[in-house]
Amino acid sequence: MANVAVYNMEGNEVGSIELNDSIFGVKINEHLVHMAVLQQLANKRQGTQKAKTRSEVRGGGRKPWRQKGTGHARQGSIRAPQWKGGGVVFAPTPRDYSFKLNKKEKRAALKSVLTSKVEEGKFIVLDDLRLDEIKTKKFVQVMNNLKLEKALVVLNDMDTNVIASARNIPTVKTAQTNELNVFDALKYDTMVVTKAAVETIEEVYV
């Protein structure tokens, strides 16, 4: 089992924790990680883009001039794609970009990311993260103590003070264990996870 240090909010090492190899020590599957990110981005797309084809634009009901004898190229409609105000050739239409990924595949992808974070030394465990008031300055101080700038902070419960204190920091995102996903884990350099959150992750994903 991987053994990582546990820190307090002052940035001091206060112990260590053994991580479950079935979650934090799996074989990394880059393909599943890639598919999980693709799915998350695809599912966010609205798919509402629309442009009109030549059959939908206004006008162009008759032939603009006779077929022969004018010196112009032959034209059938003033709303053909080559005309100003004409229709778009292969116009985009509203569609659903989302696709399905199996639950086991999603879990395997997340485990791969967690394993890579541990191997790279970018998985920081805190013994606890509590703030007595909503104060961004206090949260920034905790990040400075841990020598971190861009981080995903994973909490075990809905701690309003911590979440609100981190909200105005553009390089930090907070998430609960049930919100953990591959995209956020990859987007932020380091994962800061409370000890209680680690235990919950091991219970849920084992």
JSON list of C-alpha atoms in Angstrom, two decimals:
[
{"chain": "A", "resi": 1, "resn": "MET", "atom": "CA", "xyz": [0.00, 0.00, 0.00]},
{"chain": "A", "resi": 2, "resn": "ALA", "atom": "CA", "xyz": [1.12, 3.56, -0.76]},
{"chain": "A", "resi": 3, "resn": "ASN", "atom": "CA", "xyz": [2.01, 5.53, 2.32]},
{"chain": "A", "resi": 4, "resn": "VAL", "atom": "CA", "xyz": [1.56, 9.32, 2.18]},
{"chain": "A", "resi": 5, "resn": "ALA", "atom": "CA", "xyz": [2.15, 12.02, 4.76]},
{"chain": "A", "resi": 6, "resn": "VAL", "atom": "CA", "xyz": [-0.71, 13.74, 6.59]},
{"chain": "A", "resi": 7, "resn": "TYR", "atom": "CA", "xyz": [-0.44, 17.51, 7.14]},
{"chain": "A", "resi": 8, "resn": "ASN", "atom": "CA", "xyz": [-2.30, 19.97, 9.31]},
{"chain": "A", "resi": 9, "resn": "MET", "atom": "CA", "xyz": [-3.56, 23.39, 8.25]},
{"chain": "A", "resi": 10, "resn": "GLU", "atom": "CA", "xyz": [-0.25, 24.98, 9.29]},
{"chain": "A", "resi": 11, "resn": "GLY", "atom": "CA", "xyz": [1.58, 22.82, 6.74]},
{"chain": "A", "resi": 12, "resn": "ASN", "atom": "CA", "xyz": [3.28, 20.64, 9.34]},
{"chain": "A", "resi": 13, "resn": "GLU", "atom": "CA", "xyz": [3.49, 16.87, 8.94]},
{"chain": "A", "resi": 14, "resn": "VAL", "atom": "CA", "xyz": [1.49, 15.23, 11.72]},
{"chain": "A", "resi": 15, "resn": "GLY", "atom": "CA", "xyz": [1.48, 11.60, 10.64]},
{"chain": "A", "resi": 16, "resn": "SER", "atom": "CA", "xyz": [0.94, 9.30, 7.69]},
{"chain": "A", "resi": 17, "resn": "ILE", "atom": "CA", "xyz": [-1.84, 7.28, 6.08]},
{"chain": "A", "resi": 18, "resn": "GLU", "atom": "CA", "xyz": [-1.87, 4.07, 4.07]},
{"chain": "A", "resi": 19, "resn": "LEU", "atom": "CA", "xyz": [-3.86, 4.27, 0.86]},
{"chain": "A", "resi": 20, "resn": "ASN", "atom": "CA", "xyz": [-5.81, 1.35, -0.56]},
{"chain": "A", "resi": 21, "resn": "ASP", "atom": "CA", "xyz": [-4.01, -0.07, -3.60]},
{"chain": "A", "resi": 22, "resn": "SER", "atom": "CA", "xyz": [-7.30, -1.05, -5.25]},
{"chain": "A", "resi": 23, "resn": "ILE", "atom": "CA", "xyz": [-8.01, 2.69, -5.65]},
{"chain": "A", "resi": 24, "resn": "PHE", "atom": "CA", "xyz": [-4.71, 4.54, -5.36]},
{"chain": "A", "resi": 25, "resn": "GLY", "atom": "CA", "xyz": [-2.41, 1.86, -6.81]},
{"chain": "A", "resi": 26, "resn": "VAL", "atom": "CA", "xyz": [-4.12, 0.58, -9.95]},
{"chain": "A", "resi": 27, "resn": "LYS", "atom": "CA", "xyz": [-2.70, 0.20, -13.45]},
{"chain": "A", "resi": 28, "resn": "ILE", "atom": "CA", "xyz": [-3.26, 3.53, -15.21]},
{"chain": "A", "resi": 29, "resn": "ASN", "atom": "CA", "xyz": [-5.58, 3.27, -18.21]},
{"chain": "A", "resi": 30, "resn": "GLU", "atom": "CA", "xyz": [-5.00, 6.40, -20.31]},
{"chain": "A", "resi": 31, "resn": "HIS", "atom": "CA", "xyz": [-7.67, 5.49, -22.85]},
{"chain": "A", "resi": 32, "resn": "LEU", "atom": "CA", "xyz": [-10.43, 5.36, -20.22]},
{"chain": "A", "resi": 33, "resn": "VAL", "atom": "CA", "xyz": [-9.21, 8.65, -18.73]},
{"chain": "A", "resi": 34, "resn": "HIS", "atom": "CA", "xyz": [-9.39, 10.23, -22.19]},
{"chain": "A", "resi": 35, "resn": "MET", "atom": "CA", "xyz": [-12.89, 8.86, -22.78]},
{"chain": "A", "resi": 36, "resn": "ALA", "atom": "CA", "xyz": [-14.09, 10.09, -19.38]},
{"chain": "A", "resi": 37, "resn": "VAL", "atom": "CA", "xyz": [-12.88, 13.63, -20.12]},
{"chain": "A", "resi": 38, "resn": "LEU", "atom": "CA", "xyz": [-14.45, 13.53, -23.60]},
{"chain": "A", "resi": 39, "resn": "GLN", "atom": "CA", "xyz": [-17.76, 12.39, -22.16]},
{"chain": "A", "resi": 40, "resn": "GLN", "atom": "CA", "xyz": [-17.81, 15.12, -19.53]},
{"chain": "A", "resi": 41, "resn": "LEU", "atom": "CA", "xyz": [-17.04, 17.84, -22.08]},
{"chain": "A", "resi": 42, "resn": "ALA", "atom": "CA", "xyz": [-19.52, 16.42, -24.61]},
{"chain": "A", "resi": 43, "resn": "ASN", "atom": "CA", "xyz": [-22.29, 16.25, -22.02]},
{"chain": "A", "resi": 44, "resn": "LYS", "atom": "CA", "xyz": [-21.77, 19.94, -21.24]},
{"chain": "A", "resi": 45, "resn": "ARG", "atom": "CA", "xyz": [-22.36, 20.99, -24.85]},
{"chain": "A", "resi": 46, "resn": "GLN", "atom": "CA", "xyz": [-25.75, 22.59, -25.47]},
{"chain": "A", "resi": 47, "resn": "GLY", "atom": "CA", "xyz": [-25.96, 21.42, -29.08]},
{"chain": "A", "resi": 48, "resn": "THR", "atom": "CA", "xyz": [-28.29, 24.30, -30.00]},
{"chain": "A", "resi": 49, "resn": "GLN", "atom": "CA", "xyz": [-26.30, 25.74, -32.94]},
{"chain": "A", "resi": 50, "resn": "LYS", "atom": "CA", "xyz": [-28.36, 26.23, -36.09]},
{"chain": "A", "resi": 51, "resn": "ALA", "atom": "CA", "xyz": [-27.91, 27.75, -39.54]},
{"chain": "A", "resi": 52, "resn": "LYS", "atom": "CA", "xyz": [-30.32, 27.78, -42.47]},
{"chain": "A", "resi": 53, "resn": "THR", "atom": "CA", "xyz": [-29.87, 25.71, -45.61]},
{"chain": "A", "resi": 54, "resn": "ARG", "atom": "CA", "xyz": [-30.93, 26.97, -49.06]},
{"chain": "A", "resi": 55, "resn": "SER", "atom": "CA", "xyz": [-34.38, 25.48, -48.53]},
{"chain": "A", "resi": 56, "resn": "GLU", "atom": "CA", "xyz": [-34.92, 27.50, -45.34]},
{"chain": "A", "resi": 57, "resn": "VAL", "atom": "CA", "xyz": [-33.67, 31.01, -46.22]},
{"chain": "A", "resi": 58, "resn": "ARG", "atom": "CA", "xyz": [-36.12, 33.64, -47.39]},
{"chain": "A", "resi": 59, "resn": "GLY", "atom": "CA", "xyz": [-36.58, 34.40, -51.10]},
{"chain": "A", "resi": 60, "resn": "GLY", "atom": "CA", "xyz": [-35.23, 32.84, -54.26]},
{"chain": "A", "resi": 61, "resn": "GLY", "atom": "CA", "xyz": [-38.46, 31.34, -55.51]},
{"chain": "A", "resi": 62, "resn": "ARG", "atom": "CA", "xyz": [-37.78, 32.01, -59.18]},
{"chain": "A", "resi": 63, "resn": "LYS", "atom": "CA", "xyz": [-34.81, 31.74, -61.52]},
{"chain": "A", "resi": 64, "resn": "PRO", "atom": "CA", "xyz": [-32.95, 35.11, -61.47]},
{"chain": "A", "resi": 65, "resn": "TRP", "atom": "CA", "xyz": [-32.34, 35.15, -65.24]},
{"chain": "A", "resi": 66, "resn": "ARG", "atom": "CA", "xyz": [-32.82, 32.88, -68.21]},
{"chain": "A", "resi": 67, "resn": "GLN", "atom": "CA", "xyz": [-30.52, 29.91, -68.68]},
{"chain": "A", "resi": 68, "resn": "LYS", "atom": "CA", "xyz": [-28.72, 31.11, -71.83]},
{"chain": "A", "resi": 69, "resn": "GLY", "atom": "CA", "xyz": [-27.78, 34.23, -73.65]},
{"chain": "A", "resi": 70, "resn": "THR", "atom": "CA", "xyz": [-27.06, 36.65, -70.78]},
{"chain": "A", "resi": 71, "resn": "GLY", "atom": "CA", "xyz": [-23.30, 36.15, -70.46]},
{"chain": "A", "resi": 72, "resn": "HIS", "atom": "CA", "xyz": [-23.75, 35.24, -66.81]},
{"chain": "A", "resi": 73, "resn": "ALA", "atom": "CA", "xyz": [-23.21, 31.82, -65.32]},
{"chain": "A", "resi": 74, "resn": "ARG", "atom": "CA", "xyz": [-26.43, 29.87, -65.07]},
{"chain": "A", "resi": 75, "resn": "GLN", "atom": "CA", "xyz": [-28.26, 30.33, -61.77]},
{"chain": "A", "resi": 76, "resn": "GLY", "atom": "CA", "xyz": [-31.34, 28.63, -60.40]},
{"chain": "A", "resi": 77, "resn": "SER", "atom": "CA", "xyz": [-31.94, 30.70, -57.27]},
{"chain": "A", "resi": 78, "resn": "ILE", "atom": "CA", "xyz": [-30.61, 33.83, -55.56]},
{"chain": "A", "resi": 79, "resn": "ARG", "atom": "CA", "xyz": [-30.53, 31.82, -52.32]},
{"chain": "A", "resi": 80, "resn": "ALA", "atom": "CA", "xyz": [-27.99, 29.25, -53.52]},
{"chain": "A", "resi": 81, "resn": "PRO", "atom": "CA", "xyz": [-24.92, 29.00, -51.23]},
{"chain": "A", "resi": 82, "resn": "GLN", "atom": "CA", "xyz": [-22.66, 31.10, -53.48]},
{"chain": "A", "resi": 83, "resn": "TRP", "atom": "CA", "xyz": [-25.00, 34.10, -53.28]},
{"chain": "A", "resi": 84, "resn": "LYS", "atom": "CA", "xyz": [-24.89, 36.78, -50.58]},
{"chain": "A", "resi": 85, "resn": "GLY", "atom": "CA", "xyz": [-27.70, 35.91, -48.18]},
{"chain": "A", "resi": 86, "resn": "GLY", "atom": "CA", "xyz": [-27.84, 32.38, -49.50]},
{"chain": "A", "resi": 87, "resn": "GLY", "atom": "CA", "xyz": [-28.15, 29.21, -47.47]},
{"chain": "A", "resi": 88, "resn": "VAL", "atom": "CA", "xyz": [-25.25, 27.37, -45.80]},
{"chain": "A", "resi": 89, "resn": "VAL", "atom": "CA", "xyz": [-24.11, 24.22, -47.61]},
{"chain": "A", "resi": 90, "resn": "PHE", "atom": "CA", "xyz": [-23.81, 21.80, -44.71]},
{"chain": "A", "resi": 91, "resn": "ALA", "atom": "CA", "xyz": [-25.59, 23.85, -42.08]},
{"chain": "A", "resi": 92, "resn": "PRO", "atom": "CA", "xyz": [-25.27, 22.75, -38.44]},
{"chain": "A", "resi": 93, "resn": "THR", "atom": "CA", "xyz": [-28.51, 21.60, -36.83]},
{"chain": "A", "resi": 94, "resn": "PRO", "atom": "CA", "xyz": [-29.42, 21.08, -33.17]},
{"chain": "A", "resi": 95, "resn": "ARG", "atom": "CA", "xyz": [-28.13, 17.75, -31.89]},
{"chain": "A", "resi": 96, "resn": "ASP", "atom": "CA", "xyz": [-27.27, 15.90, -28.69]},
{"chain": "A", "resi": 97, "resn": "TYR", "atom": "CA", "xyz": [-23.53, 15.41, -28.26]},
{"chain": "A", "resi": 98, "resn": "SER", "atom": "CA", "xyz": [-23.72, 13.34, -25.07]},
{"chain": "A", "resi": 99, "resn": "PHE", "atom": "CA", "xyz": [-22.74, 9.69, -24.97]},
{"chain": "A", "resi": 100, "resn": "LYS", "atom": "CA", "xyz": [-22.78, 6.98, -22.34]},
{"chain": "A", "resi": 101, "resn": "LEU", "atom": "CA", "xyz": [-19.85, 5.59, -20.41]},
{"chain": "A", "resi": 102, "resn": "ASN", "atom": "CA", "xyz": [-20.33, 2.53, -18.22]},
{"chain": "A", "resi": 103, "resn": "LYS", "atom": "CA", "xyz": [-20.14, 2.94, -14.45]},
{"chain": "A", "resi": 104, "resn": "LYS", "atom": "CA", "xyz": [-17.16, 0.56, -14.22]},
{"chain": "A", "resi": 105, "resn": "GLU", "atom": "CA", "xyz": [-15.33, 2.53, -16.92]},
{"chain": "A", "resi": 106, "resn": "LYS", "atom": "CA", "xyz": [-15.92, 5.81, -15.07]},
{"chain": "A", "resi": 107, "resn": "ARG", "atom": "CA", "xyz": [-14.64, 4.31, -11.83]},
{"chain": "A", "resi": 108, "resn": "ALA", "atom": "CA", "xyz": [-11.58, 2.83, -13.54]},
{"chain": "A", "resi": 109, "resn": "ALA", "atom": "CA", "xyz": [-10.80, 6.23, -15.09]},
{"chain": "A", "resi": 110, "resn": "LEU", "atom": "CA", "xyz": [-11.09, 8.02, -11.74]},
{"chain": "A", "resi": 111, "resn": "LYS", "atom": "CA", "xyz": [-8.92, 5.39, -10.04]},
{"chain": "A", "resi": 112, "resn": "SER", "atom": "CA", "xyz": [-6.31, 5.87, -12.77]},
{"chain": "A", "resi": 113, "resn": "VAL", "atom": "CA", "xyz": [-6.22, 9.62, -12.13]},
{"chain": "A", "resi": 114, "resn": "LEU", "atom": "CA", "xyz": [-6.03, 9.17, -8.35]},
{"chain": "A", "resi": 115, "resn": "THR", "atom": "CA", "xyz": [-3.18, 6.70, -8.80]},
{"chain": "A", "resi": 116, "resn": "SER", "atom": "CA", "xyz": [-1.27, 9.11, -11.06]},
{"chain": "A", "resi": 117, "resn": "LYS", "atom": "CA", "xyz": [-1.68, 11.93, -8.53]},
{"chain": "A", "resi": 118, "resn": "VAL", "atom": "CA", "xyz": [-0.26, 9.75, -5.75]},
{"chain": "A", "resi": 119, "resn": "GLU", "atom": "CA", "xyz": [2.65, 8.59, -7.95]},
{"chain": "A", "resi": 120, "resn": "GLU", "atom": "CA", "xyz": [3.48, 12.20, -8.91]},
{"chain": "A", "resi": 121, "resn": "GLY", "atom": "CA", "xyz": [3.39, 13.37, -5.28]},
{"chain": "A", "resi": 122, "resn": "LYS", "atom": "CA", "xyz": [0.44, 15.66, -5.99]},
{"chain": "A", "resi": 123, "resn": "PHE", "atom": "CA", "xyz": [-1.96, 14.05, -3.54]},
{"chain": "A", "resi": 124, "resn": "ILE", "atom": "CA", "xyz": [-1.93, 15.98, -0.25]},
{"chain": "A", "resi": 125, "resn": "VAL", "atom": "CA", "xyz": [-3.83, 14.63, 2.77]},
{"chain": "A", "resi": 126, "resn": "LEU", "atom": "CA", "xyz": [-4.98, 17.01, 5.51]},
{"chain": "A", "resi": 127, "resn": "ASP", "atom": "CA", "xyz": [-5.91, 15.76, 8.97]},
{"chain": "A", "resi": 128, "resn": "ASP", "atom": "CA", "xyz": [-8.80, 18.26, 8.94]},
{"chain": "A", "resi": 129, "resn": "LEU", "atom": "CA", "xyz": [-9.89, 21.46, 7.21]},
{"chain": "A", "resi": 130, "resn": "ARG", "atom": "CA", "xyz": [-12.12, 23.71, 9.29]},
{"chain": "A", "resi": 131, "resn": "LEU", "atom": "CA", "xyz": [-12.60, 27.48, 9.35]},
{"chain": "A", "resi": 132, "resn": "ASP", "atom": "CA", "xyz": [-14.50, 29.26, 12.12]},
{"chain": "A", "resi": 133, "resn": "GLU", "atom": "CA", "xyz": [-15.73, 31.95, 9.70]},
{"chain": "A", "resi": 134, "resn": "ILE", "atom": "CA", "xyz": [-16.04, 32.71, 5.99]},
{"chain": "A", "resi": 135, "resn": "LYS", "atom": "CA", "xyz": [-12.72, 34.38, 5.25]},
{"chain": "A", "resi": 136, "resn": "THR", "atom": "CA", "xyz": [-10.87, 34.06, 1.96]},
{"chain": "A", "resi": 137, "resn": "LYS", "atom": "CA", "xyz": [-7.66, 35.35, 3.53]},
{"chain": "A", "resi": 138, "resn": "LYS", "atom": "CA", "xyz": [-7.63, 32.44, 6.00]},
{"chain": "A", "resi": 139, "resn": "PHE", "atom": "CA", "xyz": [-8.08, 29.89, 3.21]},
{"chain": "A", "resi": 140, "resn": "VAL", "atom": "CA", "xyz": [-5.29, 31.52, 1.20]},
{"chain": "A", "resi": 141, "resn": "GLN", "atom": "CA", "xyz": [-3.08, 31.21, 4.28]},
{"chain": "A", "resi": 142, "resn": "VAL", "atom": "CA", "xyz": [-3.78, 27.46, 4.44]},
{"chain": "A", "resi": 143, "resn": "MET", "atom": "CA", "xyz": [-2.83, 27.14, 0.76]},
{"chain": "A", "resi": 144, "resn": "ASN", "atom": "CA", "xyz": [0.36, 29.12, 1.36]},
{"chain": "A", "resi": 145, "resn": "ASN", "atom": "CA", "xyz": [1.23, 26.89, 4.32]},
{"chain": "A", "resi": 146, "resn": "LEU", "atom": "CA", "xyz": [0.95, 23.88, 2.02]},
{"chain": "A", "resi": 147, "resn": "LYS", "atom": "CA", "xyz": [2.94, 25.74, -0.71]},
{"chain": "A", "resi": 148, "resn": "LEU", "atom": "CA", "xyz": [0.11, 25.27, -3.22]},
{"chain": "A", "resi": 149, "resn": "GLU", "atom": "CA", "xyz": [-1.47, 27.55, -5.82]},
{"chain": "A", "resi": 150, "resn": "LYS", "atom": "CA", "xyz": [-3.71, 25.52, -8.13]},
{"chain": "A", "resi": 151, "resn": "ALA", "atom": "CA", "xyz": [-5.57, 22.79, -6.27]},
{"chain": "A", "resi": 152, "resn": "LEU", "atom": "CA", "xyz": [-8.75, 20.74, -6.10]},
{"chain": "A", "resi": 153, "resn": "VAL", "atom": "CA", "xyz": [-9.84, 20.57, -2.47]},
{"chain": "A", "resi": 154, "resn": "VAL", "atom": "CA", "xyz": [-11.94, 17.49, -1.68]},
{"chain": "A", "resi": 155, "resn": "LEU", "atom": "CA", "xyz": [-14.11, 17.65, 1.43]},
{"chain": "A", "resi": 156, "resn": "ASN", "atom": "CA", "xyz": [-16.05, 14.90, 3.13]},
{"chain": "A", "resi": 157, "resn": "ASP", "atom": "CA", "xyz": [-19.08, 17.04, 3.93]},
{"chain": "A", "resi": 158, "resn": "MET", "atom": "CA", "xyz": [-20.76, 20.32, 3.02]},
{"chain": "A", "resi": 159, "resn": "ASP", "atom": "CA", "xyz": [-18.57, 22.73, 4.99]},
{"chain": "A", "resi": 160, "resn": "THR", "atom": "CA", "xyz": [-20.08, 26.12, 4.11]},
{"chain": "A", "resi": 161, "resn": "ASN", "atom": "CA", "xyz": [-17.26, 28.16, 5.65]},
{"chain": "A", "resi": 162, "resn": "VAL", "atom": "CA", "xyz": [-14.54, 26.39, 3.66]},
{"chain": "A", "resi": 163, "resn": "ILE", "atom": "CA", "xyz": [-16.51, 26.34, 0.40]},
{"chain": "A", "resi": 164, "resn": "ALA", "atom": "CA", "xyz": [-17.46, 30.02, 0.61]},
{"chain": "A", "resi": 165, "resn": "SER", "atom": "CA", "xyz": [-13.93, 31.04, 1.61]},
{"chain": "A", "resi": 166, "resn": "ALA", "atom": "CA", "xyz": [-12.45, 29.31, -1.43]},
{"chain": "A", "resi": 167, "resn": "ARG", "atom": "CA", "xyz": [-15.09, 30.52, -3.88]},
{"chain": "A", "resi": 168, "resn": "ASN", "atom": "CA", "xyz": [-13.28, 33.74, -4.87]},
{"chain": "A", "resi": 169, "resn": "ILE", "atom": "CA", "xyz": [-9.94, 32.04, -5.55]},
{"chain": "A", "resi": 170, "resn": "PRO", "atom": "CA", "xyz": [-9.77, 31.33, -9.31]},
{"chain": "A", "resi": 171, "resn": "THR", "atom": "CA", "xyz": [-7.08, 28.67, -8.97]},
{"chain": "A", "resi": 172, "resn": "VAL", "atom": "CA", "xyz": [-8.92, 26.62, -6.35]},
{"chain": "A", "resi": 173, "resn": "LYS", "atom": "CA", "xyz": [-12.05, 24.50, -6.55]},
{"chain": "A", "resi": 174, "resn": "THR", "atom": "CA", "xyz": [-13.79, 22.66, -3.74]},
{"chain": "A", "resi": 175, "resn": "ALA", "atom": "CA", "xyz": [-15.72, 19.44, -4.19]},
{"chain": "A", "resi": 176, "resn": "GLN", "atom": "CA", "xyz": [-17.31, 16.80, -2.01]},
{"chain": "A", "resi": 177, "resn": "THR", "atom": "CA", "xyz": [-16.46, 13.14, -2.40]},
{"chain": "A", "resi": 178, "resn": "ASN", "atom": "CA", "xyz": [-19.67, 12.48, -4.35]},
{"chain": "A", "resi": 179, "resn": "GLU", "atom": "CA", "xyz": [-18.74, 15.26, -6.82]},
{"chain": "A", "resi": 180, "resn": "LEU", "atom": "CA", "xyz": [-15.29, 13.92, -7.59]},
{"chain": "A", "resi": 181, "resn": "ASN", "atom": "CA", "xyz": [-14.67, 13.57, -11.33]},
{"chain": "A", "resi": 182, "resn": "VAL", "atom": "CA", "xyz": [-11.84, 12.94, -13.78]},
{"chain": "A", "resi": 183, "resn": "PHE", "atom": "CA", "xyz": [-11.94, 16.36, -15.50]},
{"chain": "A", "resi": 184, "resn": "ASP", "atom": "CA", "xyz": [-11.50, 18.40, -12.30]},
{"chain": "A", "resi": 185, "resn": "ALA", "atom": "CA", "xyz": [-8.85, 16.02, -10.97]},
{"chain": "A", "resi": 186, "resn": "LEU", "atom": "CA", "xyz": [-6.80, 16.55, -14.14]},
{"chain": "A", "resi": 187, "resn": "LYS", "atom": "CA", "xyz": [-7.49, 20.29, -14.48]},
{"chain": "A", "resi": 188, "resn": "TYR", "atom": "CA", "xyz": [-5.97, 21.17, -11.10]},
{"chain": "A", "resi": 189, "resn": "ASP", "atom": "CA", "xyz": [-2.29, 20.43, -10.43]},
{"chain": "A", "resi": 190, "resn": "THR", "atom": "CA", "xyz": [-2.70, 19.09, -6.91]},
{"chain": "A", "resi": 191, "resn": "MET", "atom": "CA", "xyz": [-5.45, 17.34, -4.99]},
{"chain": "A", "resi": 192, "resn": "VAL", "atom": "CA", "xyz": [-5.89, 18.32, -1.35]},
{"chain": "A", "resi": 193, "resn": "VAL", "atom": "CA", "xyz": [-8.03, 15.72, 0.39]},
{"chain": "A", "resi": 194, "resn": "THR", "atom": "CA", "xyz": [-9.10, 15.59, 4.02]},
{"chain": "A", "resi": 195, "resn": "LYS", "atom": "CA", "xyz": [-8.43, 12.38, 5.93]},
{"chain": "A", "resi": 196, "resn": "ALA", "atom": "CA", "xyz": [-12.18, 11.80, 6.33]},
{"chain": "A", "resi": 197, "resn": "ALA", "atom": "CA", "xyz": [-12.66, 12.24, 2.56]},
{"chain": "A", "resi": 198, "resn": "VAL", "atom": "CA", "xyz": [-9.97, 9.62, 1.85]},
{"chain": "A", "resi": 199, "resn": "GLU", "atom": "CA", "xyz": [-11.82, 7.14, 4.06]},
{"chain": "A", "resi": 200, "resn": "THR", "atom": "CA", "xyz": [-15.11, 7.88, 2.27]},
{"chain": "A", "resi": 201, "resn": "ILE", "atom": "CA", "xyz": [-13.49, 7.47, -1.16]},
{"chain": "A", "resi": 202, "resn": "GLU", "atom": "CA", "xyz": [-12.07, 4.10, -0.09]},
{"chain": "A", "resi": 203, "resn": "GLU", "atom": "CA", "xyz": [-15.51, 2.99, 1.14]},
{"chain": "A", "resi": 204, "resn": "VAL", "atom": "CA", "xyz": [-17.33, 4.07, -2.02]},
{"chain": "A", "resi": 205, "resn": "TYR", "atom": "CA", "xyz": [-14.88, 3.06, -4.76]},
{"chain": "A", "resi": 206, "resn": "VAL", "atom": "CA", "xyz": [-13.30, -0.10, -3.34]}
]
